[in-house]
PDB file of C-alpha atoms in Angstrom:
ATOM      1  CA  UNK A   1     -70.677  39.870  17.366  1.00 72.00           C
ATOM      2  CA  UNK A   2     -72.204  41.591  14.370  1.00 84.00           C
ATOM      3  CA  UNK A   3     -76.128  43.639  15.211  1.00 93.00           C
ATOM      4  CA  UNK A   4     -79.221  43.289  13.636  1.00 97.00           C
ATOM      5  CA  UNK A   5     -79.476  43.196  10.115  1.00 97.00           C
ATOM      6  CA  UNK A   6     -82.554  44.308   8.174  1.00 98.00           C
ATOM      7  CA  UNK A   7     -83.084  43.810   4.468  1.00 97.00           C
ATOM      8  CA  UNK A   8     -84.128  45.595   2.471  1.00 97.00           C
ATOM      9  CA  UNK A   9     -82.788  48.604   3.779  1.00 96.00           C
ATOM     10  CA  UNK A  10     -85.628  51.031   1.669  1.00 97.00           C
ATOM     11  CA  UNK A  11     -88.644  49.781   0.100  1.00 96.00           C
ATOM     12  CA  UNK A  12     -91.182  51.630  -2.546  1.00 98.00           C
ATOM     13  CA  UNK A  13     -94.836  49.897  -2.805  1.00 98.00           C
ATOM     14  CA  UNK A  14     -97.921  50.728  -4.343  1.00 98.00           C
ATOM     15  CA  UNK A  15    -101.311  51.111  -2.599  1.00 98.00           C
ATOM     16  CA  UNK A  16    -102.538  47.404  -2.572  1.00 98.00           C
ATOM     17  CA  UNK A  17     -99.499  45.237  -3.282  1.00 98.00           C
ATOM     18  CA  UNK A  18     -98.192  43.620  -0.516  1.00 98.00           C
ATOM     19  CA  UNK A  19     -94.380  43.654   1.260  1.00 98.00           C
ATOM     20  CA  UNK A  20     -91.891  41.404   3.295  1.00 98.00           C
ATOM     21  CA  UNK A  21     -89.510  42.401   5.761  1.00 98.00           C
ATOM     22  CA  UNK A  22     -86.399  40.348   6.630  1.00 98.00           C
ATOM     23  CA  UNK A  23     -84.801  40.320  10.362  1.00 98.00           C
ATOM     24  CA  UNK A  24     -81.826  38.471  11.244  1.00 98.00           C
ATOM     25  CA  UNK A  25     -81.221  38.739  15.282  1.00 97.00           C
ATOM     26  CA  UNK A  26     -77.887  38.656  17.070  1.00 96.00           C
ATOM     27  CA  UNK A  27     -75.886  35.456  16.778  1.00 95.00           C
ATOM     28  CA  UNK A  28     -77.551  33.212  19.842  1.00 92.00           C
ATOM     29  CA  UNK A  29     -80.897  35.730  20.420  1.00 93.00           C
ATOM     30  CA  UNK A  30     -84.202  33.783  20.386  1.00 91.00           C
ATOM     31  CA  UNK A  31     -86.547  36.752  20.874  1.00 91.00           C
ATOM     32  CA  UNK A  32     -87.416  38.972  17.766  1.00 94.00           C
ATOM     33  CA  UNK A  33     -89.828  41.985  18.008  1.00 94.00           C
ATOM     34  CA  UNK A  34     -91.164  44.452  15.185  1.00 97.00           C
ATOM     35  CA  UNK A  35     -91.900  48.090  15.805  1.00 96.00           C
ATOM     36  CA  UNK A  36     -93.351  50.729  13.463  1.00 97.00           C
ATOM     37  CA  UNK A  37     -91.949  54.066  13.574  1.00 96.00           C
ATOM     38  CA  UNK A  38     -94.064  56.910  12.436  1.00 96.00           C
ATOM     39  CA  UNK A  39     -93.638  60.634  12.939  1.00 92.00           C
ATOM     40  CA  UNK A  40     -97.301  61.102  14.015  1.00 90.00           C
ATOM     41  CA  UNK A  41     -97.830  58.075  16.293  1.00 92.00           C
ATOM     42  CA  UNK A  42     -94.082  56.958  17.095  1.00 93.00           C
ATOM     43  CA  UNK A  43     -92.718  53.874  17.634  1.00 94.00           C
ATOM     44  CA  UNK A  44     -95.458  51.179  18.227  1.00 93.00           C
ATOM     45  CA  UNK A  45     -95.038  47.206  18.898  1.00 92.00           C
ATOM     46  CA  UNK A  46     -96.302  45.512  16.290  1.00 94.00           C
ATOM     47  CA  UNK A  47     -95.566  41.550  17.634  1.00 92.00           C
ATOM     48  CA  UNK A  48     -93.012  39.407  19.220  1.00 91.00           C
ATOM     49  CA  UNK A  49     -91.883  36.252  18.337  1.00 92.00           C
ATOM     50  CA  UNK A  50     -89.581  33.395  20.347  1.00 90.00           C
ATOM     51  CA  UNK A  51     -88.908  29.673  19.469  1.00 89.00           C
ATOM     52  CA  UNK A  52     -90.868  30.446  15.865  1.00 93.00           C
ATOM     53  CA  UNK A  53     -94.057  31.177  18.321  1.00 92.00           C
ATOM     54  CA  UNK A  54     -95.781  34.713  18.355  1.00 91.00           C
ATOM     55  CA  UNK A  55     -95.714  35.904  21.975  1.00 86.00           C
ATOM     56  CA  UNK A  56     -97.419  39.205  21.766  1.00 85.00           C
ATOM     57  CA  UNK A  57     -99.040  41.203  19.514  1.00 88.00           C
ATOM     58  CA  UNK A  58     -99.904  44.447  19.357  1.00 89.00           C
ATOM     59  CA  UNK A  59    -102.820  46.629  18.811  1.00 89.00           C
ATOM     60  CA  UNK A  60    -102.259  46.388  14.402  1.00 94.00           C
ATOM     61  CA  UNK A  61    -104.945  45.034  11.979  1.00 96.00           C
ATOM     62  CA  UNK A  62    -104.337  41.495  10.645  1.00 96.00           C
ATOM     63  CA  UNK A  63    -103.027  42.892   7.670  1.00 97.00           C
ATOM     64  CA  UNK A  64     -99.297  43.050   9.452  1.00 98.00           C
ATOM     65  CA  UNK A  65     -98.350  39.525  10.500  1.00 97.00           C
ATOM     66  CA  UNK A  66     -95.140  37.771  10.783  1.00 97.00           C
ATOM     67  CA  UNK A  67     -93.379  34.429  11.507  1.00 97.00           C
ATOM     68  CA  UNK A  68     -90.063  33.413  13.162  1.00 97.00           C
ATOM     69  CA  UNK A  69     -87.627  30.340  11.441  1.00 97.00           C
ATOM     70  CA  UNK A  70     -85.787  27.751  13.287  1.00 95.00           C
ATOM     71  CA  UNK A  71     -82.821  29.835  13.188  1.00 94.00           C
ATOM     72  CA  UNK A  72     -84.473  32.553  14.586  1.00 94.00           C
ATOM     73  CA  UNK A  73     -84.478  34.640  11.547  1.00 97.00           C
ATOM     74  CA  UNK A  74     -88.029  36.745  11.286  1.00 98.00           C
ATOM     75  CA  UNK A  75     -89.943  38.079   8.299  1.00 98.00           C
ATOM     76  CA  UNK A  76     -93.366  40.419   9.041  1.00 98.00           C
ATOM     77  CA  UNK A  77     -95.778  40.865   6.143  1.00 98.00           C
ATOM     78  CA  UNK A  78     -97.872  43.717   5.335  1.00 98.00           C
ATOM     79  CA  UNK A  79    -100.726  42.998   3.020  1.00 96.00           C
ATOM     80  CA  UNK A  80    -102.984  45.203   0.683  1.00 97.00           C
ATOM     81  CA  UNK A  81    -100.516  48.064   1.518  1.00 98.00           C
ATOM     82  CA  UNK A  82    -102.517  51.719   2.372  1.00 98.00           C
ATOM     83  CA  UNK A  83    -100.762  54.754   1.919  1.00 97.00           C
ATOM     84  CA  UNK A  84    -100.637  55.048   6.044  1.00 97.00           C
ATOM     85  CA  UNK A  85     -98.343  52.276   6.320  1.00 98.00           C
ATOM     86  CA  UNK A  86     -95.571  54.458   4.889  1.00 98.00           C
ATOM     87  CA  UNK A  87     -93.118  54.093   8.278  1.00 97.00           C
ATOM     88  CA  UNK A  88     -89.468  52.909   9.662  1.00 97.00           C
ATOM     89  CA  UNK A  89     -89.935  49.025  10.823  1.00 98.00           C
ATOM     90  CA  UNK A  90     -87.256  48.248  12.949  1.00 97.00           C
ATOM     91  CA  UNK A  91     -86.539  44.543  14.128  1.00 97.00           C
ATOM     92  CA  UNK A  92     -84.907  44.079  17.995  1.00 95.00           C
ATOM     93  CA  UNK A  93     -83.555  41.459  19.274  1.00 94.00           C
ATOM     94  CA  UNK A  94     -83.050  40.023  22.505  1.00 91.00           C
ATOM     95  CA  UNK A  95     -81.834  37.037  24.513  1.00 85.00           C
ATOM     96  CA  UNK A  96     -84.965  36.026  26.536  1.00 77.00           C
ATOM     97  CA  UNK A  97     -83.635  35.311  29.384  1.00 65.00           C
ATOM     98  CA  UNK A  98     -85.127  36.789  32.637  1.00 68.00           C
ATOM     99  CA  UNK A  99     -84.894  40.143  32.626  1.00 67.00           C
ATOM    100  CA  UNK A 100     -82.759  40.910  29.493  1.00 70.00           C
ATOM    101  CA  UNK A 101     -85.539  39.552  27.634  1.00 74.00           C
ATOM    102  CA  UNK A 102     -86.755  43.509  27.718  1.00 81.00           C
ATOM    103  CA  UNK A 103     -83.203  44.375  26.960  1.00 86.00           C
ATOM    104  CA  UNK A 104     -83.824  44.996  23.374  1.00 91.00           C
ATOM    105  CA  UNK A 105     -81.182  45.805  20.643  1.00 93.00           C
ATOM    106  CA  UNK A 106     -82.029  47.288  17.180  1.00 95.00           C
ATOM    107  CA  UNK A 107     -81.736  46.894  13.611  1.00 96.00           C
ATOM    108  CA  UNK A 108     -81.171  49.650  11.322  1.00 96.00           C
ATOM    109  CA  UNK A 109     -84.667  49.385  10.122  1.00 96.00           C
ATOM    110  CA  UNK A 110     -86.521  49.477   6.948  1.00 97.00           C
ATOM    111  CA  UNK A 111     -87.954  52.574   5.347  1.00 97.00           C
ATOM    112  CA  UNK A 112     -91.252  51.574   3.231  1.00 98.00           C
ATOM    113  CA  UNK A 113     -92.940  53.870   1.047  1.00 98.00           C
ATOM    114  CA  UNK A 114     -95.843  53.454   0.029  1.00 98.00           C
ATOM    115  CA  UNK A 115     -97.382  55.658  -3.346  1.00 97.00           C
TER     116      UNK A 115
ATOM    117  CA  UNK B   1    -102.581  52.056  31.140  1.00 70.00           C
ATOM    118  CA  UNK B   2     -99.076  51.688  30.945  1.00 79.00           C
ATOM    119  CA  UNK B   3     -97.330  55.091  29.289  1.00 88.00           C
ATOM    120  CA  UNK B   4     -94.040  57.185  29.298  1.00 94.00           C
ATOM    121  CA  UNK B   5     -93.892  60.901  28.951  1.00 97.00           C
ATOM    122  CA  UNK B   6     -91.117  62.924  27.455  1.00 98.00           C
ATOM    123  CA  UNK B   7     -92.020  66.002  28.112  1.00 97.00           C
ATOM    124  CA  UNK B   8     -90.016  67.812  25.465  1.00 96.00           C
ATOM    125  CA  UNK B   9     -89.905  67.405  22.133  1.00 96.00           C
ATOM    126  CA  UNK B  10     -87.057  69.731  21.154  1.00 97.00           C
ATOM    127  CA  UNK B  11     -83.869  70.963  23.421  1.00 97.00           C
ATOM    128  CA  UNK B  12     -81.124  73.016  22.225  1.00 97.00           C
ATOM    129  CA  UNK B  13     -77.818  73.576  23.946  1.00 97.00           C
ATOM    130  CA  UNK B  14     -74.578  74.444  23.775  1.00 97.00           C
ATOM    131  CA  UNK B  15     -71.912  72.345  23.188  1.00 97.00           C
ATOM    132  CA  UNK B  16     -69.866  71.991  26.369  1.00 97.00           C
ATOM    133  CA  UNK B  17     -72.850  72.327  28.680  1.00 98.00           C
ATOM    134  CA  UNK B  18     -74.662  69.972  30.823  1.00 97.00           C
ATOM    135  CA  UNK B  19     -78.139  68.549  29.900  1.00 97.00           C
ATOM    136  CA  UNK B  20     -81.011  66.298  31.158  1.00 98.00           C
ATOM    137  CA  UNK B  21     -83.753  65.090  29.111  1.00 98.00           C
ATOM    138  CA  UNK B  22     -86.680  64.245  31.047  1.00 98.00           C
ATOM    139  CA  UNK B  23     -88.645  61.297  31.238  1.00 98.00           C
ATOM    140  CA  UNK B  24     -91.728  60.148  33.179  1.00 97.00           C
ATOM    141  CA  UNK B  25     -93.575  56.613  33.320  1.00 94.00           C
ATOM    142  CA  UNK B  26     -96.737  55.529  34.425  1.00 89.00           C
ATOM    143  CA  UNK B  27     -96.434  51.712  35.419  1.00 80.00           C
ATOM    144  CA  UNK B  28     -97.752  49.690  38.048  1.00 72.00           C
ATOM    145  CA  UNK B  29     -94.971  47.294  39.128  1.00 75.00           C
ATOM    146  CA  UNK B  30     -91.380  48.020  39.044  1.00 77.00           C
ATOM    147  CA  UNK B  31     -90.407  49.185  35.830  1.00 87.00           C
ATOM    148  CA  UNK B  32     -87.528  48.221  33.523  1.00 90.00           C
ATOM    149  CA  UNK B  33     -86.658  51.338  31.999  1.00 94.00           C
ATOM    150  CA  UNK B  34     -84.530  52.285  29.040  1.00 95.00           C
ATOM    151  CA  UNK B  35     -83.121  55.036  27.067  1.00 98.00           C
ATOM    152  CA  UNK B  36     -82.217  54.957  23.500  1.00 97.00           C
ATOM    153  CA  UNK B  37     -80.712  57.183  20.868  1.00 98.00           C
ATOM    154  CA  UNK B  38     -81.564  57.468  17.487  1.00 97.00           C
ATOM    155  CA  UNK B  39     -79.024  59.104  14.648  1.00 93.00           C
ATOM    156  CA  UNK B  40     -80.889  60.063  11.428  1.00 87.00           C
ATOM    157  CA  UNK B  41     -81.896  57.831   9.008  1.00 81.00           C
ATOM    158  CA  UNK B  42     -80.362  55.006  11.523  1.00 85.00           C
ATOM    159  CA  UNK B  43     -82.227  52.596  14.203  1.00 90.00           C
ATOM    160  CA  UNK B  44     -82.368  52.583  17.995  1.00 95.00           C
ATOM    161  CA  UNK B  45     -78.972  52.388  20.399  1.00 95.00           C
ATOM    162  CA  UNK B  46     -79.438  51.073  23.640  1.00 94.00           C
ATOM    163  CA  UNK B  47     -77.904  53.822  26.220  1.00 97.00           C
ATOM    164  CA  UNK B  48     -78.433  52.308  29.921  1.00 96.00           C
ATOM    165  CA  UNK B  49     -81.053  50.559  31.234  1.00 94.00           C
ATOM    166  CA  UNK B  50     -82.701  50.307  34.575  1.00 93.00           C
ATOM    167  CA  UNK B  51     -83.433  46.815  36.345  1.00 89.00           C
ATOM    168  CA  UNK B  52     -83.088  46.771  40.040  1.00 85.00           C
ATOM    169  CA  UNK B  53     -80.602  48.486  42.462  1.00 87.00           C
ATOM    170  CA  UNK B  54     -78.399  51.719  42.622  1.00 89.00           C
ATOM    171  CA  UNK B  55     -80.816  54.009  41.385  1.00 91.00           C
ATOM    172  CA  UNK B  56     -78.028  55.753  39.343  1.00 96.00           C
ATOM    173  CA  UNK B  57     -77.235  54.088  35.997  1.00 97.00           C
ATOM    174  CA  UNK B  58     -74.267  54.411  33.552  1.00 97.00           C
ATOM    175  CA  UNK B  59     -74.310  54.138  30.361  1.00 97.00           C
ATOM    176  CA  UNK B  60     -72.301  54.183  27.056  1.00 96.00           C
ATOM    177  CA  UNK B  61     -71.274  57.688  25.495  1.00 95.00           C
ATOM    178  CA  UNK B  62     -70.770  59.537  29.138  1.00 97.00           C
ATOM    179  CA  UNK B  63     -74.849  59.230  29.942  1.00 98.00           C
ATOM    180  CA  UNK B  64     -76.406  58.543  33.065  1.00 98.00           C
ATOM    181  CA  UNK B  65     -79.689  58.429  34.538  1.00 98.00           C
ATOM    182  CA  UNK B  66     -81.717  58.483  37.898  1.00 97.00           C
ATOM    183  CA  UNK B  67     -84.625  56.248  38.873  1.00 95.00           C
ATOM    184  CA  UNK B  68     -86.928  58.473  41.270  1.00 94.00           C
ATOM    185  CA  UNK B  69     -89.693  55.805  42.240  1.00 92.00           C
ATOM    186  CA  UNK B  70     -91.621  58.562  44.218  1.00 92.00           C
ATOM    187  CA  UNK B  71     -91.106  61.198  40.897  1.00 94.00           C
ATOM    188  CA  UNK B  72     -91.909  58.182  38.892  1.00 94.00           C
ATOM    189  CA  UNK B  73     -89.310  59.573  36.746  1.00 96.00           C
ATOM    190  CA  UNK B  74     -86.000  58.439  34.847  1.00 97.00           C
ATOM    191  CA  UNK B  75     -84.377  61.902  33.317  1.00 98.00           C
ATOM    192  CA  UNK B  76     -80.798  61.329  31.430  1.00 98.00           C
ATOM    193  CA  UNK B  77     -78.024  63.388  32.162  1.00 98.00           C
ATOM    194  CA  UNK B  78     -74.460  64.492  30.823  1.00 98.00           C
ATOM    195  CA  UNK B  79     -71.933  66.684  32.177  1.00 97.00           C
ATOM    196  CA  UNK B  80     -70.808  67.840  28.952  1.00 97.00           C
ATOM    197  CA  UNK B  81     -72.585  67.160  25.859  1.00 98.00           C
ATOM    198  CA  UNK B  82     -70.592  66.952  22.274  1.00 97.00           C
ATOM    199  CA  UNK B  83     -71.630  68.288  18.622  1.00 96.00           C
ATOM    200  CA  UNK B  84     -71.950  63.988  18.059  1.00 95.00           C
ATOM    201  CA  UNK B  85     -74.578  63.649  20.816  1.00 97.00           C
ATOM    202  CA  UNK B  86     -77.345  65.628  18.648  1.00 97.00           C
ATOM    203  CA  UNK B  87     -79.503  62.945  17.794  1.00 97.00           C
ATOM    204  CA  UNK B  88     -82.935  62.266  19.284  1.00 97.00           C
ATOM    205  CA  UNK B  89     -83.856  60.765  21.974  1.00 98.00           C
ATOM    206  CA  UNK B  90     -85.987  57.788  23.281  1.00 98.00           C
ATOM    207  CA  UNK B  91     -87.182  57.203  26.836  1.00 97.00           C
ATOM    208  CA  UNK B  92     -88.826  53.355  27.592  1.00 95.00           C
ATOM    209  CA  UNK B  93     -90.562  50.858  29.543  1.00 92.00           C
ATOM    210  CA  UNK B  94     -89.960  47.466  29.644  1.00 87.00           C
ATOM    211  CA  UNK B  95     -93.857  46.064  29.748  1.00 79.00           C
ATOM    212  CA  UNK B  96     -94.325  42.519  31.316  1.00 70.00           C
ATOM    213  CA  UNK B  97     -96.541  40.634  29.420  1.00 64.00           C
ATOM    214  CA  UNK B  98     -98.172  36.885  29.871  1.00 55.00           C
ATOM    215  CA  UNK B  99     -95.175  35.537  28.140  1.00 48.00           C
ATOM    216  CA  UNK B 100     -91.855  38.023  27.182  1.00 53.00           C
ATOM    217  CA  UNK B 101     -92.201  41.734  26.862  1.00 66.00           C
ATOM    218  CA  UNK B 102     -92.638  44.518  24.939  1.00 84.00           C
ATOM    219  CA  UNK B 103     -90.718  48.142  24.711  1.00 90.00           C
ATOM    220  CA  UNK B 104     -93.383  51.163  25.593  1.00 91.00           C
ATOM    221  CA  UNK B 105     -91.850  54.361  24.442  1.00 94.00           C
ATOM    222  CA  UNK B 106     -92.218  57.929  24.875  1.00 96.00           C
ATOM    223  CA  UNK B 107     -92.679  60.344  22.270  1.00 96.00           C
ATOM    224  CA  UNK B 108     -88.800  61.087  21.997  1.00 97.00           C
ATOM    225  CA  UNK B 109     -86.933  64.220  22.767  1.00 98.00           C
ATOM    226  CA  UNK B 110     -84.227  65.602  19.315  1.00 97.00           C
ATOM    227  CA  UNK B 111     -81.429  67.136  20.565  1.00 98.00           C
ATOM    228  CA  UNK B 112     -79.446  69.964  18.551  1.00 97.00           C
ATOM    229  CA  UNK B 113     -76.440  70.897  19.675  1.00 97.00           C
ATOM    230  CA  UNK B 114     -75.146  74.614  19.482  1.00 96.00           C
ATOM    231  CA  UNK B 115     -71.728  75.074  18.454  1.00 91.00           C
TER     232      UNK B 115
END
């Protein structure tokens, strides 16, 4: 069963412009979340999504938002870019169902820069 | 608030010999708890996780861990560690939420291994 993809895999911005992230879960997972990895603060939930619905969200301005298809494919959006969003997003996956809904399985992640 | 603690941020040792990484959580219910490595440049690898029961987990790559409730801890363990196990190291809590969950994690832990 192939993993989590991520696309693009690296990302340059400028200060201001805006980005989009692609996440494509495991074959048959309905639960996609989005974490930002920094080396000063770690990695940080940013939101979940299941059935195309956000779930949770965590404690990010409303510049980062996201959305989930009907194939469970997810995209997060980071407007008017500052030079502090420079980070690793990784996607997870999971198969909401009980408990393995925590059991979360990783992308590869996306490395945006931003200049 | 919900939290985990990895007390160490760096741990060298020599290939061949033993290691545990240490991880404590702070969480009022039961946790799920989690360990995941990280290779350079690469996203998260789930190791074991922790639901319910034996309080001794296995996991992939020759790891194991031990839930300690009253030590509210969950440290990781190998008998022998390899040149291919330096890598860093995450330690995490499943947190319940309204609807789903979200992944708390500690600060991490890198691992260099000595030849």
């Amino acid at each position: 069963k192939a993993g989590v993809t991520q696309t693009p895999r690296y990302l340059i911005k400028t200060r201001g412009q805006q980005v989009t992230l692609s996440c494509s879960p495991i074959s048959g997972h309905r639960s996609v979340s989005w974490y930002q990895q920094t080396p000063g603060q770690g990695l940080q939930f940013l939101f979940e999504y299941f059935s195309e619905t956000q779930r949770n969200k965590g404690n990010f301005p409303g510049r980062f938002s996201g959305r989930q298809f009907s194939n469970s494919r997810s995209e997060m959006n980071v407007s008017t870019l500052e030079l502090g969003d420079s980070a690793l997003y990784l996607c997870a996956s999971s198969p909401d169902a009980g408990t393995a809904s925590y059991e979360q399985y990783f992308g590869p992640g996306t490395r945006l820069t931003v200049t | 608030a919900q939290s985990v603690t990895q007390p160490d941020i760096h741990i060298t040792v020599s290939e061949g010999a033993s290691l545990e990484l240490r991880c404590n959580y702070s969480y009022g219910a039961t946790p799920y708890l989690f360990w995941y490595v990280q290779s350079p440049g690469q996203g998260l690898q789930l190791l074991l996780k922790y639901f319910s029961g034996d309080t001794l987990v296995q996991g992939i790559k020759g790891f194991e861990a031990e839930f300690k409730r009253s030590q509210s801890s969950f440290n990781l363990r190998k008998p022998s560690v390899h040149w291919s196990d330096a890598a860093e190291y995450f330690c995490a809590v499943g947190a319940r939420e309204d609807q789903g969950g979200k992944l708390i994690f500690g600060q991490g832990t890198e691992l260099s291994v000595k030849p």
